[in-house]
Short mmCIF file of N, CA, C and O in Angstrom, two decimals:
data_model
loop_
_atom_site.label_atom_id
_atom_site.label_comp_id
_atom_site.label_asym_id
_atom_site.label_seq_id
_atom_site.Cartn_x
_atom_site.Cartn_y
_atom_site.Cartn_z
N MET M 1 81.66 208.34 227.64
CA MET M 1 80.49 208.50 228.15
C MET M 1 79.80 207.38 227.99
O MET M 1 79.55 206.42 226.90
N GLY M 2 79.19 207.18 228.89
CA GLY M 2 78.11 205.82 229.30
C GLY M 2 76.60 206.06 228.39
O GLY M 2 76.57 207.29 227.78
N LYS M 3 75.87 205.29 228.14
CA LYS M 3 74.71 205.15 227.76
C LYS M 3 73.47 204.17 228.57
O LYS M 3 74.22 203.19 228.88
N PHE M 4 72.38 204.51 228.89
CA PHE M 4 71.21 203.84 229.15
C PHE M 4 70.66 203.21 227.66
O PHE M 4 70.35 203.78 226.84
N VAL M 5 70.66 201.83 228.03
CA VAL M 5 69.86 201.25 226.76
C VAL M 5 68.60 200.57 226.95
O VAL M 5 68.70 199.63 227.89
N ILE M 6 67.94 200.83 226.35
CA ILE M 6 66.53 200.35 226.82
C ILE M 6 66.12 199.35 226.10
O ILE M 6 66.18 199.63 224.61
N ASN M 7 65.35 198.35 226.41
CA ASN M 7 64.96 197.45 225.92
C ASN M 7 63.44 197.31 225.82
O ASN M 7 63.08 197.29 226.66
N LYS M 8 62.71 196.56 225.13
CA LYS M 8 61.58 196.27 225.14
C LYS M 8 61.48 194.67 225.11
O LYS M 8 61.72 193.91 224.38
N THR M 9 60.36 194.22 226.39
CA THR M 9 60.19 192.96 226.40
C THR M 9 58.69 192.68 226.29
O THR M 9 57.83 193.46 226.15
N LYS M 10 58.12 191.21 226.27
CA LYS M 10 56.94 191.04 226.19
C LYS M 10 56.33 191.90 227.44
O LYS M 10 54.77 191.92 227.17
N THR M 11 56.72 191.93 228.11
CA THR M 11 55.79 192.59 229.33
C THR M 11 56.14 194.28 229.98
O THR M 11 55.78 194.74 230.65
N GLY M 12 57.05 194.59 229.24
CA GLY M 12 57.28 195.97 229.21
C GLY M 12 58.62 196.68 228.93
O GLY M 12 59.39 196.11 227.52
N TYR M 13 59.33 197.28 229.42
CA TYR M 13 61.03 197.81 229.29
C TYR M 13 61.57 197.80 230.37
O TYR M 13 61.36 197.47 231.30
N THR M 14 63.16 197.65 229.85
CA THR M 14 63.86 196.99 230.88
C THR M 14 65.28 198.59 230.75
O THR M 14 65.18 198.59 229.27
N TYR M 15 66.67 198.27 230.80
CA TYR M 15 67.56 199.02 230.56
C TYR M 15 68.78 198.61 230.84
O TYR M 15 68.34 197.91 232.33
N ALA M 16 70.05 198.64 230.40
CA ALA M 16 71.27 198.41 231.16
C ALA M 16 72.36 199.71 230.83
O ALA M 16 72.01 200.21 229.86
N LEU M 17 72.52 199.78 231.73
CA LEU M 17 73.66 201.38 231.77
C LEU M 17 74.82 200.27 231.07
O LEU M 17 75.65 199.60 231.41
N LYS M 18 75.61 201.13 230.24
CA LYS M 18 77.07 200.61 229.41
C LYS M 18 77.76 201.88 229.37
O LYS M 18 77.69 202.89 229.50
N ALA M 19 79.05 201.43 229.88
CA ALA M 19 80.16 202.20 229.93
C ALA M 19 80.77 202.53 228.45
O ALA M 19 80.29 201.91 227.68
N SER M 20 81.52 203.41 228.32
CA SER M 20 81.70 203.76 227.31
C SER M 20 82.66 202.70 226.16
O SER M 20 82.70 202.67 224.92
N ASN M 21 83.13 201.55 226.84
CA ASN M 21 83.59 200.57 226.09
C ASN M 21 82.49 199.53 225.66
O ASN M 21 82.66 198.63 225.06
N GLY M 22 81.00 199.74 225.90
CA GLY M 22 80.22 198.88 225.95
C GLY M 22 79.74 197.81 226.73
O GLY M 22 79.03 197.31 226.48
N GLN M 23 80.77 198.12 227.48
CA GLN M 23 80.74 196.94 228.69
C GLN M 23 78.83 197.34 229.12
O GLN M 23 79.07 198.42 230.24
N THR M 24 78.44 196.14 229.55
CA THR M 24 77.22 196.64 230.55
C THR M 24 77.45 196.50 232.07
O THR M 24 78.53 195.67 232.77
N ILE M 25 77.36 197.60 232.84
CA ILE M 25 77.63 197.99 234.33
C ILE M 25 76.68 197.55 235.12
O ILE M 25 76.63 197.29 236.52
N ALA M 26 75.92 197.97 234.74
CA ALA M 26 74.33 197.79 235.74
C ALA M 26 72.88 197.48 235.26
O ALA M 26 73.38 197.80 233.95
N ILE M 27 72.43 196.92 235.60
CA ILE M 27 70.90 196.54 234.87
C ILE M 27 69.33 197.46 235.64
O ILE M 27 69.72 197.09 236.84
N GLY M 28 68.94 197.32 235.07
CA GLY M 28 67.68 198.22 236.11
C GLY M 28 67.07 197.12 237.02
O GLY M 28 66.93 195.96 237.12
N GLY M 29 66.07 197.79 238.11
CA GLY M 29 66.03 197.06 238.52
C GLY M 29 64.53 196.05 238.87
O GLY M 29 63.79 195.64 239.56
N GLU M 30 63.97 196.71 237.91
CA GLU M 30 62.62 195.96 237.72
C GLU M 30 62.37 196.24 236.06
O GLU M 30 62.82 196.83 235.33
N VAL M 31 60.92 195.52 235.69
CA VAL M 31 60.49 195.68 234.02
C VAL M 31 59.27 196.63 234.21
O VAL M 31 58.23 196.93 235.28
N TYR M 32 59.56 198.04 233.56
CA TYR M 32 58.92 199.01 233.38
C TYR M 32 57.67 198.92 232.78
O TYR M 32 58.00 198.36 231.28
N LYS M 33 56.22 199.39 232.88
CA LYS M 33 55.35 199.07 232.21
C LYS M 33 55.33 199.90 230.78
O LYS M 33 54.93 199.54 229.79
N THR M 34 56.01 201.35 231.07
CA THR M 34 55.82 202.22 229.88
C THR M 34 57.17 203.06 229.73
O THR M 34 58.23 202.64 230.28
N LEU M 35 57.11 203.22 228.35
CA LEU M 35 58.57 203.57 227.74
C LEU M 35 58.35 205.09 228.83
O LEU M 35 59.99 205.17 229.07
N GLU M 36 57.73 205.85 229.12
CA GLU M 36 58.02 207.05 230.42
C GLU M 36 58.67 206.73 231.54
O GLU M 36 59.58 207.63 232.14
N SER M 37 58.22 205.54 232.14
CA SER M 37 58.61 204.92 233.12
C SER M 37 59.90 204.48 233.23
O SER M 37 60.71 204.85 234.18
N VAL M 38 60.20 203.80 232.05
CA VAL M 38 61.90 202.97 231.94
C VAL M 38 62.55 204.75 231.83
O VAL M 38 63.91 204.56 232.59
N LYS M 39 62.41 205.40 231.03
CA LYS M 39 63.05 206.65 231.29
C LYS M 39 63.16 207.28 232.34
O LYS M 39 64.14 207.94 232.68
N ASN M 40 62.21 207.58 233.40
CA ASN M 40 62.15 207.95 234.55
C ASN M 40 63.09 207.02 235.69
O ASN M 40 63.78 207.83 236.64
N GLY M 41 63.72 205.87 235.24
CA GLY M 41 64.15 204.93 236.24
C GLY M 41 65.55 205.37 235.65
O GLY M 41 66.42 205.22 236.76
N CYS M 42 65.90 205.52 234.43
CA CYS M 42 67.39 205.92 233.67
C CYS M 42 67.76 207.08 235.06
O CYS M 42 68.54 207.31 235.05
N ALA M 43 66.87 208.17 234.41
CA ALA M 43 67.09 209.46 235.31
C ALA M 43 67.03 209.59 236.65
O ALA M 43 68.27 209.83 237.31
N SER M 44 66.81 208.45 237.25
CA SER M 44 66.97 208.18 238.61
C SER M 44 68.14 207.76 239.02
O SER M 44 69.05 208.16 240.12
N VAL M 45 68.45 206.37 238.03
CA VAL M 45 70.11 206.49 238.38
C VAL M 45 71.03 207.10 238.23
O VAL M 45 71.84 207.52 238.76
N ALA M 46 71.16 208.15 237.43
CA ALA M 46 71.44 208.97 236.73
C ALA M 46 71.65 210.09 238.16
O ALA M 46 73.34 210.83 238.22
N LYS M 47 71.13 210.45 238.40
CA LYS M 47 70.63 211.74 239.84
C LYS M 47 71.21 210.45 241.10
O LYS M 47 71.87 211.63 241.87
N ASN M 48 70.79 209.83 241.46
CA ASN M 48 71.07 208.84 242.51
C ASN M 48 72.82 208.40 242.68
O ASN M 48 73.58 208.68 243.81
N ALA M 49 73.20 208.08 241.63
CA ALA M 49 74.51 207.35 241.85
C ALA M 49 75.73 207.81 242.28
O ALA M 49 76.52 207.69 242.87
N PRO M 50 75.63 208.99 241.35
CA PRO M 50 76.78 209.97 241.81
C PRO M 50 77.13 210.66 243.19
O PRO M 50 78.01 210.88 243.97
N VAL M 51 75.91 210.79 243.85
CA VAL M 51 75.97 210.99 245.35
C VAL M 51 75.61 209.86 246.49
O VAL M 51 75.25 210.03 247.74
N ALA M 52 75.16 208.67 245.60
CA ALA M 52 74.94 207.52 247.04
C ALA M 52 76.08 207.30 247.69
O ALA M 52 77.57 207.08 247.75
N ASN M 53 75.76 207.00 249.04
CA ASN M 53 76.74 206.47 249.86
C ASN M 53 76.63 204.62 249.29
O ASN M 53 76.41 204.12 248.56
N ILE M 54 78.11 204.51 250.46
CA ILE M 54 78.74 202.61 250.04
C ILE M 54 78.44 202.31 251.28
O ILE M 54 78.84 202.86 252.23
N GLU M 55 77.82 201.04 251.02
CA GLU M 55 77.30 200.20 252.35
C GLU M 55 77.59 199.07 252.02
O GLU M 55 77.13 198.03 251.44
N ASP M 56 78.69 198.79 252.56
CA ASP M 56 79.90 197.12 252.47
C ASP M 56 79.05 196.27 252.97
O ASP M 56 79.80 196.08 254.79
N GLN M 57 78.28 195.36 252.85
CA GLN M 57 77.64 194.44 253.67
C GLN M 57 77.96 193.18 254.02
O GLN M 57 77.99 192.47 254.70
N THR M 58 79.15 193.34 253.42
CA THR M 58 80.27 192.20 253.46
C THR M 58 80.90 192.44 254.65
O THR M 58 82.02 191.31 254.95
N ALA M 59 81.41 193.29 254.83
CA ALA M 59 82.20 193.57 256.15
C ALA M 59 81.69 193.43 257.63
O ALA M 59 80.90 193.45 257.38
N GLU M 60 82.31 193.13 258.68
CA GLU M 60 82.25 192.57 259.76
C GLU M 60 81.62 193.84 260.34
O GLU M 60 82.31 195.22 260.13
N ASN M 61 80.34 194.13 261.28
CA ASN M 61 79.61 194.97 262.01
C ASN M 61 79.63 196.36 261.08
O ASN M 61 79.88 197.24 261.41
N PHE M 62 79.05 195.93 260.11
CA PHE M 62 79.05 197.33 258.70
C PHE M 62 77.96 198.33 259.56
O PHE M 62 77.18 197.82 259.99
N GLU M 63 78.35 199.58 259.11
CA GLU M 63 76.98 200.33 259.59
C GLU M 63 76.28 200.67 258.21
O GLU M 63 76.69 200.82 257.27
N THR M 64 74.74 200.75 258.49
CA THR M 64 74.05 201.32 257.82
C THR M 64 74.18 202.65 257.29
O THR M 64 74.29 203.21 257.80
N ALA M 65 74.17 202.59 255.83
CA ALA M 65 74.14 204.06 255.43
C ALA M 65 72.92 204.06 254.80
O ALA M 65 71.92 203.99 254.68
N LYS M 66 73.19 205.79 254.90
CA LYS M 66 71.04 206.16 254.58
C LYS M 66 71.47 206.64 252.86
O LYS M 66 72.32 206.18 252.05
N CYS M 67 70.11 205.89 252.44
CA CYS M 67 69.74 206.11 251.20
C CYS M 67 69.74 207.27 250.51
O CYS M 67 69.47 208.38 251.16
N PRO M 68 70.42 207.55 249.37
CA PRO M 68 70.69 206.46 248.30
C PRO M 68 72.05 205.99 248.77
O PRO M 68 73.15 206.60 249.05
N LYS M 69 71.83 204.68 248.09
CA LYS M 69 73.22 204.19 248.83
C LYS M 69 73.15 202.57 247.76
O LYS M 69 72.63 202.21 246.80
N PHE M 70 74.86 202.44 247.24
CA PHE M 70 75.12 201.06 247.13
C PHE M 70 75.61 200.06 248.30
O PHE M 70 76.39 200.33 249.01
N GLU M 71 74.61 199.03 247.60
CA GLU M 71 75.06 197.88 248.84
C GLU M 71 76.22 196.96 248.21
O GLU M 71 75.32 196.19 247.13
N ILE M 72 76.96 196.47 248.94
CA ILE M 72 77.84 195.51 248.32
C ILE M 72 77.68 194.55 249.21
O ILE M 72 77.37 194.40 250.16
N TYR M 73 77.19 193.08 248.47
CA TYR M 73 76.82 192.32 249.37
C TYR M 73 77.30 190.95 248.41
O TYR M 73 77.64 190.74 247.41
N LYS M 74 77.20 189.63 248.85
CA LYS M 74 77.84 188.56 248.49
C LYS M 74 76.51 187.46 248.27
O LYS M 74 75.43 187.32 249.12
N ASP M 75 76.03 186.98 246.90
CA ASP M 75 75.36 186.10 246.37
C ASP M 75 75.30 184.89 246.83
O ASP M 75 76.27 184.63 247.65
N LYS M 76 74.37 184.12 246.97
CA LYS M 76 74.67 182.48 247.32
C LYS M 76 75.70 181.84 246.32
O LYS M 76 75.94 181.01 247.06
N ALA M 77 76.22 182.36 245.40
CA ALA M 77 77.05 181.45 244.75
C ALA M 77 78.64 182.04 245.22
O ALA M 77 79.35 181.61 245.17
N GLY M 78 78.51 183.12 246.35
CA GLY M 78 79.78 183.58 247.22
C GLY M 78 80.27 184.77 246.06
O GLY M 78 81.16 185.03 246.78
N GLU M 79 79.49 185.32 244.95
CA GLU M 79 80.26 186.36 244.47
C GLU M 79 79.34 187.50 245.08
O GLU M 79 78.52 187.98 245.50
N PHE M 80 80.36 188.78 244.51
CA PHE M 80 79.99 189.91 245.38
C PHE M 80 79.37 190.58 244.34
O PHE M 80 79.49 190.65 242.81
N ARG M 81 78.21 191.20 244.41
CA ARG M 81 77.25 192.20 243.75
C ARG M 81 77.41 193.38 244.42
O ARG M 81 77.61 193.63 245.64
N PHE M 82 76.30 194.63 243.59
CA PHE M 82 76.00 195.65 244.29
C PHE M 82 74.51 195.90 243.61
O PHE M 82 74.19 195.40 242.53
N ARG M 83 73.98 196.46 244.22
CA ARG M 83 72.55 197.10 244.13
C ARG M 83 72.56 198.64 244.55
O ARG M 83 73.08 199.16 245.53
N LEU M 84 72.15 199.30 243.76
CA LEU M 84 71.67 200.67 243.69
C LEU M 84 70.12 200.95 244.64
O LEU M 84 69.51 200.95 243.62
N LYS M 85 69.93 201.67 245.52
CA LYS M 85 68.71 202.14 246.24
C LYS M 85 68.69 203.60 246.33
O LYS M 85 69.56 204.78 246.61
N ALA M 86 67.60 204.01 245.79
CA ALA M 86 67.20 205.11 245.84
C ALA M 86 66.91 205.59 246.52
O ALA M 86 67.24 205.05 248.03
N THR M 87 66.61 207.26 247.09
CA THR M 87 66.14 207.33 248.28
C THR M 87 65.16 207.42 248.68
O THR M 87 64.94 207.39 250.64
N ASN M 88 64.03 206.62 248.54
CA ASN M 88 63.14 206.14 248.87
C ASN M 88 63.16 204.33 249.41
O ASN M 88 62.51 204.03 249.64
N GLY M 89 64.11 203.64 248.90
CA GLY M 89 64.78 202.55 249.32
C GLY M 89 64.46 201.38 248.14
O GLY M 89 64.78 200.76 248.49
N GLN M 90 63.94 202.18 247.14
CA GLN M 90 63.71 201.11 245.70
C GLN M 90 65.00 200.71 245.18
O GLN M 90 65.61 201.92 244.85
N VAL M 91 65.30 199.66 245.00
CA VAL M 91 66.64 199.07 244.07
C VAL M 91 66.03 199.68 242.48
O VAL M 91 65.33 199.52 241.81
N ILE M 92 66.78 200.26 241.86
CA ILE M 92 66.70 200.62 240.97
C ILE M 92 68.02 200.63 239.62
O ILE M 92 67.84 200.45 238.74
N ALA M 93 69.16 199.91 240.29
CA ALA M 93 69.93 199.11 239.49
C ALA M 93 70.66 198.19 240.33
O ALA M 93 70.73 198.17 241.36
N ALA M 94 71.32 196.94 239.49
CA ALA M 94 71.87 195.88 240.00
C ALA M 94 73.03 195.59 238.98
O ALA M 94 72.93 196.10 237.97
N SER M 95 74.14 194.82 239.91
CA SER M 95 75.13 194.28 239.07
C SER M 95 75.59 193.05 238.70
O SER M 95 74.29 192.33 239.06
N GLU M 96 76.31 192.64 238.22
CA GLU M 96 77.12 191.21 237.77
C GLU M 96 77.39 190.82 238.94
O GLU M 96 77.42 191.70 239.73
N GLY M 97 77.47 189.37 238.92
CA GLY M 97 78.29 188.90 239.97
C GLY M 97 80.06 189.21 239.60
O GLY M 97 80.59 189.26 238.61
N TYR M 98 80.82 189.41 240.54
CA TYR M 98 82.13 189.66 240.78
C TYR M 98 82.67 188.83 241.47
O TYR M 98 82.33 188.14 242.78
N THR M 99 84.09 187.61 241.00
CA THR M 99 84.85 187.07 242.08
C THR M 99 85.72 187.97 243.31
O THR M 99 85.61 187.32 244.36
N LYS M 100 85.96 189.10 242.48
CA LYS M 100 86.78 189.97 243.81
C LYS M 100 85.84 191.54 244.20
O LYS M 100 85.21 191.77 243.25
N LYS M 101 85.95 191.65 245.64
CA LYS M 101 85.28 192.95 245.95
C LYS M 101 85.91 194.10 245.54
O LYS M 101 85.21 194.92 244.96
N ASP M 102 87.28 193.85 244.97
CA ASP M 102 87.60 195.10 244.56
C ASP M 102 87.01 195.60 243.07
O ASP M 102 86.84 196.84 242.49
N SER M 103 86.96 194.25 242.34
CA SER M 103 86.25 194.75 240.95
C SER M 103 84.63 195.03 241.12
O SER M 103 84.17 195.74 240.55
N CYS M 104 84.12 194.72 242.35
CA CYS M 104 82.63 195.00 242.63
C CYS M 104 82.89 196.66 243.00
O CYS M 104 81.78 197.47 242.31
N GLU M 105 83.93 197.01 243.61
CA GLU M 105 83.74 198.65 243.97
C GLU M 105 84.20 199.16 242.56
O GLU M 105 84.01 200.66 242.49
N ASN M 106 84.71 198.67 241.85
CA ASN M 106 85.46 199.22 240.50
C ASN M 106 83.94 199.35 239.61
O ASN M 106 84.09 200.64 238.62
N GLY M 107 83.32 198.48 239.54
CA GLY M 107 81.72 198.80 239.08
C GLY M 107 81.12 199.92 239.72
O GLY M 107 80.64 200.50 238.91
N ILE M 108 81.22 200.09 240.84
CA ILE M 108 80.37 201.09 241.45
C ILE M 108 80.57 202.22 241.04
O ILE M 108 80.21 203.17 240.32
N ALA M 109 82.15 202.88 241.07
CA ALA M 109 82.83 203.92 240.63
C ALA M 109 82.11 203.75 239.06
O ALA M 109 82.23 205.04 238.87
N SER M 110 82.06 203.05 238.00
CA SER M 110 81.94 203.00 236.81
C SER M 110 80.61 203.62 236.52
O SER M 110 80.21 204.37 235.89
N VAL M 111 79.63 203.30 237.35
CA VAL M 111 78.13 203.66 237.30
C VAL M 111 78.08 204.94 238.03
O VAL M 111 77.95 205.96 237.15
N GLN M 112 78.85 205.20 239.09
CA GLN M 112 78.93 206.81 239.07
C GLN M 112 79.75 207.91 238.43
O GLN M 112 78.87 208.82 238.14
N LYS M 113 80.37 207.19 237.40
CA LYS M 113 81.40 208.11 236.47
C LYS M 113 80.28 207.86 235.14
O LYS M 113 79.98 209.27 234.58
N ASN M 114 79.49 206.64 235.01
CA ASN M 114 79.21 206.70 233.58
C ASN M 114 77.68 207.61 233.15
O ASN M 114 76.74 207.84 232.72
N ALA M 115 76.76 207.30 234.50
CA ALA M 115 75.25 207.71 234.77
C ALA M 115 75.32 208.70 234.81
O ALA M 115 73.89 209.25 233.93
N VAL M 116 75.88 209.58 234.87
CA VAL M 116 76.03 211.26 235.31
C VAL M 116 75.20 211.97 233.91
O VAL M 116 74.27 211.96 233.91
N ASP M 117 76.00 211.83 232.81
CA ASP M 117 75.63 212.34 231.52
C ASP M 117 75.54 211.47 230.68
O ASP M 117 75.54 211.73 229.24
N ALA M 118 74.92 210.35 231.19
CA ALA M 118 74.50 209.17 229.85
C ALA M 118 73.66 209.28 229.01
O ALA M 118 72.72 209.99 229.59
N GLU M 119 73.92 208.94 227.86
CA GLU M 119 72.32 209.60 226.71
C GLU M 119 71.70 208.10 227.25
O GLU M 119 71.85 206.98 227.32
N THR M 120 70.12 208.16 226.41
CA THR M 120 69.17 207.31 226.32
C THR M 120 69.15 206.36 225.01
O THR M 120 69.04 207.46 224.17
N VAL M 121 69.46 205.47 224.79
CA VAL M 121 69.19 204.93 223.90
C VAL M 121 67.79 204.12 223.79
O VAL M 121 67.63 203.22 224.38
N LEU M 122 66.68 204.52 222.83
CA LEU M 122 65.37 203.94 222.56
C LEU M 122 65.49 202.96 221.80
O LEU M 122 66.32 202.45 220.93
N PRO M 123 64.54 201.78 222.16
CA PRO M 123 64.39 200.81 221.60
C PRO M 123 64.01 201.18 219.51
O PRO M 123 63.31 201.75 219.88
N GLU M 124 64.09 200.34 218.76
CA GLU M 124 63.84 200.38 217.47
C GLU M 124 62.72 199.77 217.22
O GLU M 124 61.88 199.16 217.48
#
């Protein structure tokens, strides 16, 4: 089972979704002002990830998918990344860079699996 780990920063709260092995598989898309709002961000990932479409922007003539969706894209360094957009189009989670597209796709599958019933770990 995955878990959302909430961290307090100087300007608010962030979260990371970790797989059952402890590896970070996605981070929140913003710094949240309140603890309640970061919890809502985690809940949004848990709700949207399992049903999200996948839009592969690295494919030639890709079709635009309806939100919620995972967008696969290449960053400036040429690495594959994904971002999860909620129904309203807001980015609610993002990945690290991957050298291979199939690794990026595996990251998406891991988020879909781990976010559903992930526990939320609050900062101490």
